Short mmCIF file of C-alpha atoms in Angstrom, two decimals:
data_model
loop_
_atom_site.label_atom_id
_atom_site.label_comp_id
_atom_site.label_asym_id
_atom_site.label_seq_id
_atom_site.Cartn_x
_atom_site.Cartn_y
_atom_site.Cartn_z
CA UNK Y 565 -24.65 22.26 19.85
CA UNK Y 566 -24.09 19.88 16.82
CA UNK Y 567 -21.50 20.33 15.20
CA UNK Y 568 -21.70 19.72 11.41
CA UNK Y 569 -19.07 18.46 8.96
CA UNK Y 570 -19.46 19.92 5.13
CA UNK Y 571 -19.20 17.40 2.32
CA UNK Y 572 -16.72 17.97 -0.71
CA UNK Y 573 -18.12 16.90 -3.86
CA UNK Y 574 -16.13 15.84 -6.51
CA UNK Y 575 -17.77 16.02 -10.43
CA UNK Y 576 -17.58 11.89 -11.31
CA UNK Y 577 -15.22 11.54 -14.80
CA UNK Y 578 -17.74 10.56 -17.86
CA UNK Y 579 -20.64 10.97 -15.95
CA UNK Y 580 -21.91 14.90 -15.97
CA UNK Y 581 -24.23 15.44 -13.10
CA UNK Y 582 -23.24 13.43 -10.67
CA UNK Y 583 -21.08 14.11 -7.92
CA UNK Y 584 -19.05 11.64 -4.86
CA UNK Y 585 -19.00 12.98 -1.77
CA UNK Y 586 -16.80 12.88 0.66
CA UNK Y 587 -19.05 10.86 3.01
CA UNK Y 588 -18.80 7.86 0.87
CA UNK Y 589 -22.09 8.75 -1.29
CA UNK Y 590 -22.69 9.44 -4.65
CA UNK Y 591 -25.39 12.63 -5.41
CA UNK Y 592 -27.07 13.91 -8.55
CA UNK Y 593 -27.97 17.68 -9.17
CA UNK Y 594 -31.19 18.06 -9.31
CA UNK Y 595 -32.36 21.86 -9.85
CA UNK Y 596 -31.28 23.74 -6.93
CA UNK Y 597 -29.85 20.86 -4.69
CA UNK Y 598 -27.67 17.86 -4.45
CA UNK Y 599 -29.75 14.46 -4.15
CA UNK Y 600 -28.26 11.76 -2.97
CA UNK Y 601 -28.60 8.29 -5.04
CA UNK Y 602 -30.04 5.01 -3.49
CA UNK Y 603 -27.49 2.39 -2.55
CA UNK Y 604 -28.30 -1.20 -3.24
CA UNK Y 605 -26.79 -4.06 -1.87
CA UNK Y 606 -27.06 -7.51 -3.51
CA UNK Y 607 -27.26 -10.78 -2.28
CA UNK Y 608 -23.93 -11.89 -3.99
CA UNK Y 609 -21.99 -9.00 -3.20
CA UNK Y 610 -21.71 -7.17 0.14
CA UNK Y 611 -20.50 -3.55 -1.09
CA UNK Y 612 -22.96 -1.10 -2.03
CA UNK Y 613 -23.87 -0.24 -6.07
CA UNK Y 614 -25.38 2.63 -7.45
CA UNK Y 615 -26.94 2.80 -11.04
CA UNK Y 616 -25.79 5.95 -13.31
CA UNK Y 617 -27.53 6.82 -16.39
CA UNK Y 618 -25.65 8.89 -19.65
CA UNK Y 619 -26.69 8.75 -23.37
CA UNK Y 620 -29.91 6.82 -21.75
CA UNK Y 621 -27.54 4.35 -20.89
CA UNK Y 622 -27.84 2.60 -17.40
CA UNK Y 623 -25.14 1.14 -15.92
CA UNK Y 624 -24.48 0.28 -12.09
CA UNK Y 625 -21.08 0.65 -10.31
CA UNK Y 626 -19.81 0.03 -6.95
CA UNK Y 627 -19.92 3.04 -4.49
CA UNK Y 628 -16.29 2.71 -3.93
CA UNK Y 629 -15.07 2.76 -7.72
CA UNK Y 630 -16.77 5.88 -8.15
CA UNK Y 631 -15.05 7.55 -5.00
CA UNK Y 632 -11.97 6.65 -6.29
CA UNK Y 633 -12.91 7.59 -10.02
CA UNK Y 634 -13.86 11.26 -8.23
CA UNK Y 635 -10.49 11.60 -5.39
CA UNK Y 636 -7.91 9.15 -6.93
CA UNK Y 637 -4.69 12.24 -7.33
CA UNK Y 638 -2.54 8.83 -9.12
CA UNK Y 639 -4.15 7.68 -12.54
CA UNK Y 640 -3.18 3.84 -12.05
CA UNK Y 641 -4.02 2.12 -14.88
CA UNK Y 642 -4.29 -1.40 -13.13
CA UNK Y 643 -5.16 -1.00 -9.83
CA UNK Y 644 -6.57 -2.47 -6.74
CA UNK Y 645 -9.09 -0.87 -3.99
CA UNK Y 646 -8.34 -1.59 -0.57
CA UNK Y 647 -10.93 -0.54 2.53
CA UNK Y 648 -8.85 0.24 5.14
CA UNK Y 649 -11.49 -0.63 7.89
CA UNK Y 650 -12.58 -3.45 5.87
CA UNK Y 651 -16.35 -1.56 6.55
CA UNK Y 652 -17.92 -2.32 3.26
CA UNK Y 653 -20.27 0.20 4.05
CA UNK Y 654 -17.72 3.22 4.76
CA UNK Y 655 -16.96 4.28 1.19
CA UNK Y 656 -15.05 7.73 2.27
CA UNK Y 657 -12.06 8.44 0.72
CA UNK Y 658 -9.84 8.56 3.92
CA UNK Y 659 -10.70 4.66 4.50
CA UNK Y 660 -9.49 3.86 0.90
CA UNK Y 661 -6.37 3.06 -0.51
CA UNK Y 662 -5.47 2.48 -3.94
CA UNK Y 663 -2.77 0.18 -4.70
CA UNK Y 664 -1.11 -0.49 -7.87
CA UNK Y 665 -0.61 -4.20 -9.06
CA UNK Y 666 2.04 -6.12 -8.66
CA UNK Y 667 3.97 -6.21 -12.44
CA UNK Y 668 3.64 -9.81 -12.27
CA UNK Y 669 -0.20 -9.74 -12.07
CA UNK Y 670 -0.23 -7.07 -15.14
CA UNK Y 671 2.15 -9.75 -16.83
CA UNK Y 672 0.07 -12.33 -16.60
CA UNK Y 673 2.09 -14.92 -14.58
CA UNK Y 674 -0.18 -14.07 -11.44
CA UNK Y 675 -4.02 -13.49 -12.28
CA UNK Y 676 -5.93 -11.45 -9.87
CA UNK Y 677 -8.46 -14.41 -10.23
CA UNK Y 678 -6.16 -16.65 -8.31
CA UNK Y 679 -5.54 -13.38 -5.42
CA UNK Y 680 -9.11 -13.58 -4.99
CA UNK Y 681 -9.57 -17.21 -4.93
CA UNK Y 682 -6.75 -17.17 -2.34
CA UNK Y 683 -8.66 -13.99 0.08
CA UNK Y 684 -12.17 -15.67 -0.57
CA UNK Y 685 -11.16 -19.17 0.90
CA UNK Y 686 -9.40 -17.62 3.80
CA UNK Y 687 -13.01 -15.84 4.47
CA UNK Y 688 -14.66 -19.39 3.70
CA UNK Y 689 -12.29 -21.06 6.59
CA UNK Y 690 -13.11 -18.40 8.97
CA UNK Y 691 -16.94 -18.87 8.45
CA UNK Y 692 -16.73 -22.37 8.85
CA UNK Y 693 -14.44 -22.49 11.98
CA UNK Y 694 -17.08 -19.32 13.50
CA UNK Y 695 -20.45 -21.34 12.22
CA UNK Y 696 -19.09 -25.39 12.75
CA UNK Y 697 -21.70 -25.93 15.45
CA UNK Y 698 -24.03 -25.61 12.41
CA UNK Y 699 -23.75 -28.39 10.81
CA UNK Y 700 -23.71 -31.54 13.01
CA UNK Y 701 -22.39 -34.05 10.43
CA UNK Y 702 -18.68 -34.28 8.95
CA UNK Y 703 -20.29 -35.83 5.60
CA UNK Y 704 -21.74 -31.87 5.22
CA UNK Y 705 -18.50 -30.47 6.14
CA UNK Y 706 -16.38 -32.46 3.82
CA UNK Y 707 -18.52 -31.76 0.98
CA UNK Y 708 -17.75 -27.77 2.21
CA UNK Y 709 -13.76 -28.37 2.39
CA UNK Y 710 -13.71 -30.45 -1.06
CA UNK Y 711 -15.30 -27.48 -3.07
CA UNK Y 712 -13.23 -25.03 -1.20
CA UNK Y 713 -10.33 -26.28 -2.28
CA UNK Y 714 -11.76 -26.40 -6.14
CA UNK Y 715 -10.52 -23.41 -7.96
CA UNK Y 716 -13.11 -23.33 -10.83
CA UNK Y 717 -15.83 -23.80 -8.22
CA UNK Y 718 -16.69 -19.91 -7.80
CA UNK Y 719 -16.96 -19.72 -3.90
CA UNK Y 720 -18.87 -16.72 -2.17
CA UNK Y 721 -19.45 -15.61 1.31
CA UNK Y 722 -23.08 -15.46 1.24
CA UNK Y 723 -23.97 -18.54 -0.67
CA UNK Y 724 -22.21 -20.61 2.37
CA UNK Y 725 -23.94 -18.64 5.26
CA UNK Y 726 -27.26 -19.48 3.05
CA UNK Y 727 -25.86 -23.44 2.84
CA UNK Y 728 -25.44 -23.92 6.52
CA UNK Y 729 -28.16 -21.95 7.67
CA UNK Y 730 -29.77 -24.11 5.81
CA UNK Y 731 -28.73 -27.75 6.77
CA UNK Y 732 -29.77 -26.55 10.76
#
């Protein structure tokens, strides 16, 4: 016999009508039953966005944010969303922490920007050392390591697998 887990839904904050789950997905009430939204994934971005309409107003979110908007219990005003599986695609609320930022980040003397840039080049050096057979020549590769290490040079994940997929 299957045995079937029931979902909690939790009422979104500004948005009346729809609902997070606690399966990670956001639903709509729709006459008599709960609809579940579709989930798009971007190119740039490998976490899952939903759009949300109110006052014919569309405007998309991350899958994530909205679970937290729906089960956060602390009301952090600057916070950060952690994946404890690192699953992009497991959006319950048991896999998510929230963590408030550091005072120095709210202050100013740390920017998230430069957390990120720090995370996101970590990821970049992992790719590379995974992927190296790639490329075959070290001109390719240097031109990889010298933009890495530019901070205005907005790195992401996918538009390197797409680079040395490319040079094969």
């Amino acid at each position: 016999m299957k045995k079937t887990v029931k979902t909690e839904f939790k009422p979104i904050k500004g948005y009346p009508g729809y609902f997070a789950g606690s399966n990670g997905k956001i639903y709509t009430h729709n006459s008599k039953k709960m609809k579940p939204l579709v989930m798009y994934i971007y190119g740039y971005s490998k976490f899952p966005e939903v759009y949300l309409c109110h006052n014919n107003e569309r405007k998309k979110f991350f899958v994530y944010q909205l679970i937290v908007k729906a089960f956060a219990v602390s009301k952090f005003s600057n916070y950060r969303i952690k994946l404890i599986d690192g699953n992009p695609l497991n959006n319950s609320p048991e896999n998510i922490i929230v963590k408030k930022l550091s005072h120095k980040i709210k202050k100013g003397e740390i920017s998230s920007d430069e957390n990120y840039y720090k995370s996101s080049v970590k990821d970049m050096m992992f790719l590379i050392k995974r992927d190296r057979t790639l490329c075959g020549s070290n001109e390719e590769w240097n031109y990889i390591r010298r933009n890495l290490l530019r901070k205005d040079y907005k790195f992401r994940y996918n538009w390197l697998k797409i680079y040395i997929r490319s040079r094969r």
